[in-house]
Coordinates of C-alpha atoms in Angstrom, one line a residue:
M1284 CA -51.4 -81.0 105.8
T1285 CA -53.4 -77.9 106.7
T1286 CA -57.2 -78.3 106.4
V1287 CA -58.8 -75.8 104.0
I1288 CA -62.6 -76.0 103.7
S1289 CA -64.6 -74.3 100.9
A1290 CA -68.4 -74.2 101.2
A1291 CA -71.4 -73.7 98.9
V1292 CA -75.1 -73.4 99.5
A1293 CA -77.6 -75.3 97.3
A1294 CA -80.9 -73.3 97.0
P1295 CA -84.1 -73.8 95.0
A1296 CA -84.6 -71.5 92.1
A1297 CA -87.3 -68.8 91.9
P1298 CA -90.5 -70.1 90.3
A1299 CA -91.3 -68.9 86.8
A1300 CA -93.9 -66.2 86.4
G1301 CA -97.5 -67.1 86.0
P1302 CA -100.0 -69.1 88.0
G1303 CA -98.9 -72.8 88.4
A1304 CA -95.8 -72.3 86.4
G1305 CA -92.3 -73.4 87.4
E1306 CA -93.1 -75.4 90.4
V1307 CA -90.0 -76.5 92.2
P1308 CA -89.6 -80.1 93.2
S1309 CA -89.4 -80.7 97.0
A1310 CA -85.8 -82.0 97.1
L1311 CA -84.5 -78.5 98.1
G1312 CA -87.9 -77.2 99.4
P1313 CA -90.0 -74.4 98.1
F1314 CA -88.6 -71.1 96.9
D1315 CA -87.8 -68.7 99.8
P1316 CA -86.3 -65.3 98.9
G1317 CA -84.1 -65.4 102.1
A1318 CA -83.1 -69.1 101.7
G1319 CA -79.9 -68.2 99.9
E1320 CA -78.6 -66.3 102.9
V1321 CA -75.3 -67.9 104.0
P1322 CA -75.2 -69.1 107.6
S1323 CA -72.7 -67.0 109.5
A1324 CA -70.7 -70.0 110.5
L1325 CA -69.8 -70.7 106.9
G1326 CA -68.3 -67.2 106.5
K1327 CA -65.2 -68.5 108.4
F1328 CA -64.4 -70.7 105.4
G1329 CA -64.0 -67.7 103.0
P1330 CA -66.4 -66.7 100.2
V1331 CA -69.4 -69.0 100.0
A1332 CA -71.1 -69.7 96.6
V1333 CA -74.9 -69.8 96.6
V1334 CA -76.1 -71.8 93.7
R1335 CA -79.8 -71.2 92.7
A1336 CA -81.3 -73.6 90.2
D1337 CA -83.7 -76.5 90.0
P1338 CA -82.8 -79.1 92.6
A1339 CA -80.7 -81.3 90.3
A1340 CA -78.7 -78.4 88.9
A1341 CA -78.3 -76.8 92.3
L1342 CA -76.9 -80.0 93.8
V1343 CA -74.3 -80.5 91.0
G1344 CA -73.5 -76.8 90.8
A1345 CA -72.9 -76.5 94.6
W1346 CA -70.4 -79.4 94.5
R1347 CA -68.6 -77.8 91.6
A1348 CA -68.6 -74.3 92.9
A1349 CA -65.5 -74.5 95.1
A1350 CA -64.1 -78.0 94.8
G1351 CA -60.6 -78.2 93.4
T1352 CA -59.8 -74.5 93.9
G1353 CA -57.1 -75.0 96.5
S1354 CA -59.3 -76.4 99.3
T1355 CA -58.7 -79.8 100.9
H1356 CA -62.4 -80.4 101.6
H1357 CA -65.7 -79.1 100.2
L1358 CA -68.9 -78.6 102.2
V1359 CA -72.4 -78.3 100.7
V1360 CA -75.3 -77.1 102.8
R1361 CA -78.9 -77.0 101.7
A1362 CA -80.6 -73.6 101.9
G1363 CA -82.4 -73.1 105.2
T1364 CA -80.2 -75.5 107.2
E1365 CA -79.6 -74.5 110.8
L1366 CA -76.0 -75.0 112.0
V1367 CA -75.4 -75.7 115.7
P1368 CA -73.3 -73.5 118.0
G1369 CA -69.6 -74.4 117.7
F1370 CA -70.2 -75.8 114.2
T1371 CA -66.8 -74.6 112.8
A1372 CA -64.7 -76.0 115.6
E1373 CA -66.5 -79.4 115.6
L1374 CA -66.2 -79.6 111.8
L1375 CA -62.5 -78.9 111.8
R1376 CA -62.0 -81.5 114.5
A1377 CA -64.0 -84.1 112.6
V1378 CA -62.0 -83.5 109.4
A1379 CA -58.7 -83.7 111.3
G1380 CA -59.6 -87.1 112.6
R1381 CA -61.0 -88.5 109.3
P1382 CA -59.6 -86.5 106.3
R1383 CA -60.5 -89.2 103.7
A1384 CA -64.1 -89.9 104.8
A1385 CA -67.4 -88.6 103.5
L1386 CA -69.1 -87.0 106.5
V1387 CA -72.9 -86.4 106.8
L1388 CA -73.3 -83.6 109.3
S1389 CA -77.1 -83.4 109.6
A1390 CA -79.2 -85.5 111.9
V1391 CA -80.8 -88.6 110.2
G1392 CA -84.5 -88.9 111.1
G1393 CA -87.4 -91.2 110.2
G1394 CA -87.5 -94.9 110.6
S1395 CA -84.7 -95.7 108.1
W1396 CA -81.9 -98.1 108.6
N1397 CA -79.5 -95.2 109.0
A1398 CA -81.7 -93.7 111.7
G1399 CA -81.5 -97.0 113.5
A1400 CA -77.8 -97.1 113.1
V1401 CA -77.4 -93.6 114.5
R1402 CA -79.5 -94.3 117.6
L1403 CA -77.6 -97.5 118.3
A1404 CA -74.3 -95.5 118.0
A1405 CA -75.6 -93.0 120.5
L1406 CA -76.4 -95.7 123.0
R1407 CA -72.9 -97.2 122.5
G1408 CA -71.4 -93.8 123.3
C1409 CA -70.0 -93.1 119.8
G1410 CA -70.1 -89.8 118.1
W1411 CA -70.2 -91.3 114.6
A1412 CA -72.1 -94.2 112.9
A1413 CA -71.1 -96.1 109.8
A1414 CA -73.9 -95.6 107.3
V1415 CA -75.9 -98.5 106.0
P1416 CA -74.7 -98.9 102.4
Q1417 CA -78.1 -100.0 101.0
D1418 CA -80.0 -97.1 102.6
C1419 CA -80.8 -93.7 100.9
L1420 CA -79.8 -90.3 102.3
S1421 CA -81.1 -86.8 101.9
P1422 CA -78.6 -84.9 104.1
A1423 CA -78.8 -81.2 104.7
A1424 CA -75.0 -80.9 105.1
V1425 CA -72.2 -83.1 103.7
L1426 CA -68.5 -82.7 103.6
L1427 CA -66.2 -84.5 101.1
P1428 CA -62.5 -84.4 100.3
S1429 CA -62.2 -81.9 97.4
G1430 CA -61.0 -84.4 94.9
A1431 CA -64.0 -86.6 95.7
A1432 CA -66.3 -83.6 95.7
L1433 CA -65.4 -82.8 92.1
A1434 CA -65.8 -86.4 91.1
F1435 CA -69.1 -86.5 92.9
A1436 CA -70.4 -83.5 90.9
G1437 CA -69.7 -85.4 87.6
F1438 CA -71.2 -88.6 89.0
A1439 CA -74.3 -86.8 90.2
A1440 CA -74.8 -85.0 86.9
G1441 CA -74.6 -88.3 84.9
A1442 CA -76.8 -90.2 87.3
L1443 CA -79.5 -87.5 87.5
A1444 CA -79.6 -87.2 83.7
A1445 CA -80.2 -90.9 83.6
G1446 CA -83.2 -90.6 86.0
A1447 CA -81.6 -91.6 89.3
A1448 CA -83.2 -90.5 92.5
P1449 CA -81.2 -87.8 94.3
D1450 CA -81.4 -89.6 97.7
G1451 CA -79.4 -92.5 96.4
L1452 CA -76.5 -90.5 94.8
L1453 CA -74.2 -90.2 97.8
P1454 CA -74.4 -93.8 99.0
A1455 CA -73.9 -95.1 95.4
F1456 CA -70.9 -92.8 95.0
V1457 CA -69.1 -93.8 98.2
R1458 CA -69.6 -97.5 97.4
R1459 CA -68.1 -97.0 94.0
H1460 CA -65.1 -95.1 95.3
R1461 CA -64.7 -97.2 98.5
L1462 CA -65.0 -94.2 100.9
D1463 CA -66.1 -94.4 104.5
L1464 CA -69.5 -92.8 104.8
L1465 CA -70.0 -91.6 108.4
L1466 CA -73.1 -90.1 110.1
H1467 CA -72.7 -87.6 112.9
V1468 CA -74.7 -88.8 115.9
G1469 CA -75.5 -85.5 117.4
G1470 CA -76.0 -83.7 114.1
L1471 CA -74.0 -80.5 113.5
A1472 CA -76.8 -79.2 111.2
A1473 CA -80.6 -79.3 111.4
S1474 CA -82.5 -80.0 108.2
P1475 CA -85.0 -77.4 107.0
A1476 CA -88.5 -78.1 108.1
A1477 CA -90.8 -79.6 105.4
P1478 CA -93.5 -77.4 104.1
G1479 CA -96.6 -77.6 106.3
A1480 CA -94.9 -79.8 108.9
P1481 CA -96.0 -79.4 112.5
P1482 CA -93.6 -77.8 114.9
R1483 CA -91.1 -80.3 116.4
P1484 CA -87.9 -79.9 118.4
S1485 CA -85.0 -79.1 116.0
A1486 CA -83.4 -82.1 114.4
A1487 CA -80.0 -81.2 115.8
R1488 CA -81.3 -81.0 119.4
C1489 CA -83.5 -84.0 119.2
A1490 CA -80.8 -86.3 117.7
G1491 CA -79.0 -85.7 121.0
A1492 CA -75.5 -85.0 122.2
A1493 CA -74.8 -88.7 122.7
G1494 CA -71.1 -89.3 123.1
R1495 CA -70.4 -85.8 124.3
S1496 CA -68.0 -85.3 127.2
S1497 CA -66.0 -82.4 128.5
G1498 CA -63.8 -82.8 125.5
G1499 CA -66.6 -82.6 122.9
V1500 CA -68.2 -85.2 120.8
S1501 CA -66.6 -88.7 120.9
D1502 CA -64.5 -89.6 117.9
L1503 CA -65.4 -93.3 118.2
V1504 CA -67.2 -94.8 115.2
S1505 CA -70.0 -97.3 115.7
P1506 CA -69.5 -100.1 113.1
L1507 CA -72.5 -101.5 111.2
P1508 CA -74.2 -104.0 113.5
E1509 CA -75.4 -107.5 112.6
V1510 CA -78.7 -106.8 114.2
L1511 CA -80.3 -103.4 113.6
P1512 CA -83.6 -102.6 115.5
R1513 CA -85.8 -99.8 114.2
L1514 CA -89.0 -98.1 115.2
S1515 CA -90.8 -97.2 112.0
G1516 CA -94.4 -96.4 111.2
G1517 CA -95.5 -97.3 114.7
R1518 CA -93.9 -100.8 114.6
A1519 CA -90.7 -102.3 116.1
L1520 CA -88.7 -103.8 113.2
I1521 CA -85.6 -106.0 113.2
S1522 CA -83.1 -106.2 110.3
L1523 CA -80.4 -108.9 110.3
W1524 CA -77.2 -108.8 108.3
D1525 CA -76.6 -111.9 106.2
A1526 CA -72.9 -112.1 105.4
G1527 CA -73.4 -114.9 102.9
T1528 CA -75.6 -112.9 100.6
A1529 CA -74.4 -109.4 101.7
T1530 CA -77.9 -108.2 102.3
W1531 CA -80.2 -107.2 105.1
R1532 CA -83.1 -109.4 106.0
Q1533 CA -86.3 -108.4 107.9
A1534 CA -87.0 -110.7 110.8
P1535 CA -90.1 -110.9 113.2
W1536 CA -89.5 -109.4 116.6
T1537 CA -90.2 -112.7 118.3
R1538 CA -87.6 -114.6 116.3
H1539 CA -85.0 -111.9 117.2
M1540 CA -85.8 -112.2 120.9
A1541 CA -85.3 -116.0 120.6
R1542 CA -81.7 -115.1 120.0
A1543 CA -81.5 -113.6 123.5
G1544 CA -81.3 -117.0 125.1
R1545 CA -83.2 -120.1 125.9
N1546 CA -85.4 -118.3 128.4
W1547 CA -86.6 -115.6 125.9
P1548 CA -90.3 -115.9 127.0
V1549 CA -89.3 -113.9 130.1
A1550 CA -89.4 -110.9 127.7
A1551 CA -93.2 -110.9 127.9
P1552 CA -93.5 -110.3 131.6
A1553 CA -90.6 -108.0 131.4
A1554 CA -92.4 -106.0 128.8
A1555 CA -95.5 -105.8 130.9
F1556 CA -93.5 -104.6 133.9
V1557 CA -91.7 -101.9 131.8
A1558 CA -95.0 -100.7 130.3
V1559 CA -96.6 -99.8 133.7
T1560 CA -97.3 -96.1 133.7
D1561 CA -99.0 -93.8 136.2
R1562 CA -102.3 -93.7 134.3
P1563 CA -104.0 -95.7 131.6
T1564 CA -102.5 -95.5 128.1
P1565 CA -104.4 -92.9 126.0
G1566 CA -106.4 -94.6 123.3
A1567 CA -105.5 -91.9 120.8
R1568 CA -101.8 -92.4 121.4
E1569 CA -102.2 -96.1 120.9
R1570 CA -103.6 -95.6 117.5
V1571 CA -100.6 -93.7 116.4
L1572 CA -97.7 -95.4 118.3
P1573 CA -98.7 -98.5 120.4
L1574 CA -96.9 -98.8 123.7
T1575 CA -96.1 -102.4 123.1
E1576 CA -94.1 -101.5 120.0
V1577 CA -92.1 -99.0 121.9
V1578 CA -91.3 -101.6 124.5
R1579 CA -90.3 -104.2 121.9
Y1580 CA -88.0 -101.7 120.2
G1581 CA -86.3 -100.9 123.6
L1582 CA -85.9 -104.6 124.4
A1583 CA -84.4 -105.3 121.0
L1584 CA -81.9 -102.3 121.4
G1585 CA -80.9 -103.6 124.8
T1586 CA -80.2 -107.1 123.6
V1587 CA -78.0 -105.7 120.8
L1588 CA -76.1 -103.5 123.3
G1589 CA -75.6 -106.2 125.8
R1590 CA -75.4 -103.7 128.6
A1591 CA -77.7 -101.1 130.0
P1592 CA -76.7 -97.4 129.8
V1593 CA -75.8 -96.1 133.2
E1594 CA -78.3 -93.7 134.8
T1595 CA -75.8 -90.9 134.7
A1596 CA -76.0 -91.1 130.9
A1597 CA -79.7 -90.4 130.8
P1598 CA -79.5 -86.6 130.2
V1599 CA -77.2 -87.3 127.2
L1600 CA -79.0 -90.2 125.7
R1601 CA -82.6 -89.2 126.3
P1602 CA -82.8 -86.8 123.3
C1603 CA -81.8 -89.7 121.1
L1604 CA -84.7 -91.9 122.3
C1605 CA -87.0 -88.9 122.2
A1606 CA -86.2 -88.6 118.5
A1607 CA -87.0 -92.2 117.9
V1608 CA -90.4 -91.7 119.5
L1609 CA -91.2 -88.6 117.5
D1610 CA -90.1 -90.1 114.2
A1611 CA -92.2 -93.2 114.8
A1612 CA -95.2 -91.1 115.6
G1613 CA -94.9 -89.3 112.3
P1614 CA -96.1 -85.9 111.2
V1615 CA -98.9 -85.6 113.8
P1616 CA -100.0 -82.0 114.5
A1617 CA -98.7 -80.8 117.9
P1618 CA -102.2 -80.4 119.5
E1619 CA -102.9 -84.1 118.6
W1620 CA -99.6 -85.3 120.1
P1621 CA -99.0 -83.6 123.5
D1622 CA -95.5 -83.3 124.9
D1623 CA -96.4 -85.5 127.9
W1624 CA -97.0 -88.4 125.5
T1625 CA -93.4 -88.1 124.2
D1626 CA -92.1 -87.8 127.7
E1627 CA -93.9 -91.0 128.9
L1628 CA -92.9 -93.1 125.9
T1629 CA -89.3 -91.9 126.1
D1630 CA -89.2 -93.0 129.8
V1631 CA -90.7 -96.4 128.9
L1632 CA -88.2 -96.8 126.0
W1633 CA -85.3 -96.0 128.4
R1634 CA -86.4 -98.6 130.9
A1635 CA -87.0 -101.2 128.1
V1636 CA -83.4 -100.8 126.9
G1637 CA -82.2 -101.7 130.3
V1638 CA -84.4 -104.7 130.6
G1639 CA -83.3 -106.0 127.2
A1640 CA -79.7 -105.6 128.1
R1641 CA -80.2 -107.7 131.3
L1642 CA -81.9 -110.4 129.2
R1643 CA -78.9 -110.8 127.1
S1644 CA -76.4 -110.6 129.9
N1645 CA -78.3 -113.1 132.0
H1646 CA -78.9 -115.7 129.2
G1647 CA -76.3 -115.1 126.5
V1648 CA -76.9 -114.8 122.8
E1649 CA -77.4 -117.6 120.3
H1650 CA -76.6 -116.8 116.7
W1651 CA -78.3 -118.2 113.6
P1652 CA -76.3 -120.0 110.9
A1653 CA -76.3 -118.4 107.5
E1654 CA -78.6 -121.0 106.1
E1655 CA -81.4 -119.9 108.5
L1656 CA -80.8 -116.3 107.8
R1657 CA -81.2 -116.9 104.1
A1658 CA -84.5 -118.6 104.7
L1659 CA -86.0 -115.4 106.1
P1660 CA -88.4 -113.3 104.1
A1661 CA -87.2 -111.1 101.2
D1662 CA -85.2 -108.0 101.9
A1663 CA -86.9 -104.9 103.2
P1664 CA -86.9 -102.4 100.4
P1665 CA -84.5 -99.4 100.9
C1666 CA -85.3 -95.7 100.7
G1667 CA -88.2 -95.9 103.1
G1668 CA -90.3 -98.4 101.1
P1669 CA -92.9 -100.5 102.9
D1670 CA -91.7 -103.4 105.0
P1671 CA -92.8 -106.9 104.1
A1672 CA -95.5 -108.4 106.2
E1673 CA -94.3 -110.1 109.3
P1674 CA -94.8 -113.9 109.0
E1675 CA -96.2 -116.1 111.7
P1676 CA -93.8 -116.7 114.6
A1677 CA -91.7 -119.8 114.1
E1678 CA -90.3 -122.1 116.7
P1679 CA -87.1 -120.7 118.3
P1680 CA -84.0 -121.9 116.5
P1681 CA -81.9 -124.5 118.3
P1682 CA -79.0 -123.2 120.3
G1683 CA -75.6 -123.0 118.7
G1684 CA -74.6 -122.2 115.2
T1685 CA -71.9 -120.1 113.7
R1686 CA -71.6 -116.4 114.1
P1687 CA -72.1 -114.4 110.9
S1688 CA -69.0 -112.7 109.6
P1689 CA -68.5 -109.0 110.4
T1690 CA -70.2 -106.6 108.1
P1691 CA -67.8 -105.7 105.2
R1692 CA -66.8 -102.1 104.8
P1693 CA -68.9 -100.2 102.2

């Protein structure tokens, strides 16, 4: 079957006349007279509809604009989105490989579960990551099969009228229709910058070209892991999948590292070795993103991977780790967060991943039985909510136990 893609742009409406009238919610950003301009790459898909309305109506209208009019797939891009060079060719290749999947083409940032899944996929050498079903998404570019796109428009209209949050619409829809929801690791589109945000490297570049080779982005999909490390809000966090309850559980970092083997305390001197830098750690940087938390995150990533990335992969994977550092630092103005801080922490993170991988390969991994997983604290709330307080470290679990079942498909 020949792939035919139709596209539409969702743009915010012009504000109503008068001071303070017609403020546009931030889901699509503030009104910009040039924001409805169609990116040149989309012109290759034929006429592109630009739907200007309030955020909810623009979202629904963009999905209805071209779906079901002879196209096999429908693409919706938020106004102001930057498309990477070679966007058209990469998109057609992605659709040819997975014609029935829902594809998120914009880089996922922040300290969300999905951001953690994308970075883990990058270190695995995969070009796609299976999205975490419980997590919310606010993508800048999404592609759906046309039949699903039309159904999604109706689903979104009803859900929004009932007061649902826009960020939860796509994950809820794909769960209901049993579609694969895949996140592009490198990001074929860069989200528009938030109003007043400090200058940062573009999302598409910062997410990295992990998985790229002479033939382009890898077509491999990284499945949902059973252990998902994150670096969020200046802290290293660990989420564990409990197959018995089909939920994610938040676990203390120390209890996760106990799974790396009986000799897990060697992580402490290993962390101290990794954290050695050429000069004392700046106090201002520590207040925003402590070096210890960066090391913990890297060690946890390494134990999940089970093998250290080869040095030759550093140029490809470094942007992915750089994105983790910048997202964890948050919206700090550029003068208050120098580039050399990002470079230093990215170097430390790279070395910590290697040390964590060696810990696992040297000592093996002990898995917890489901009963112990269920005894952990309550689930971390999705959609970027606050994480539960970390309980006091407990004694490491005894060796042995059954391996949790693989994560079910969303």
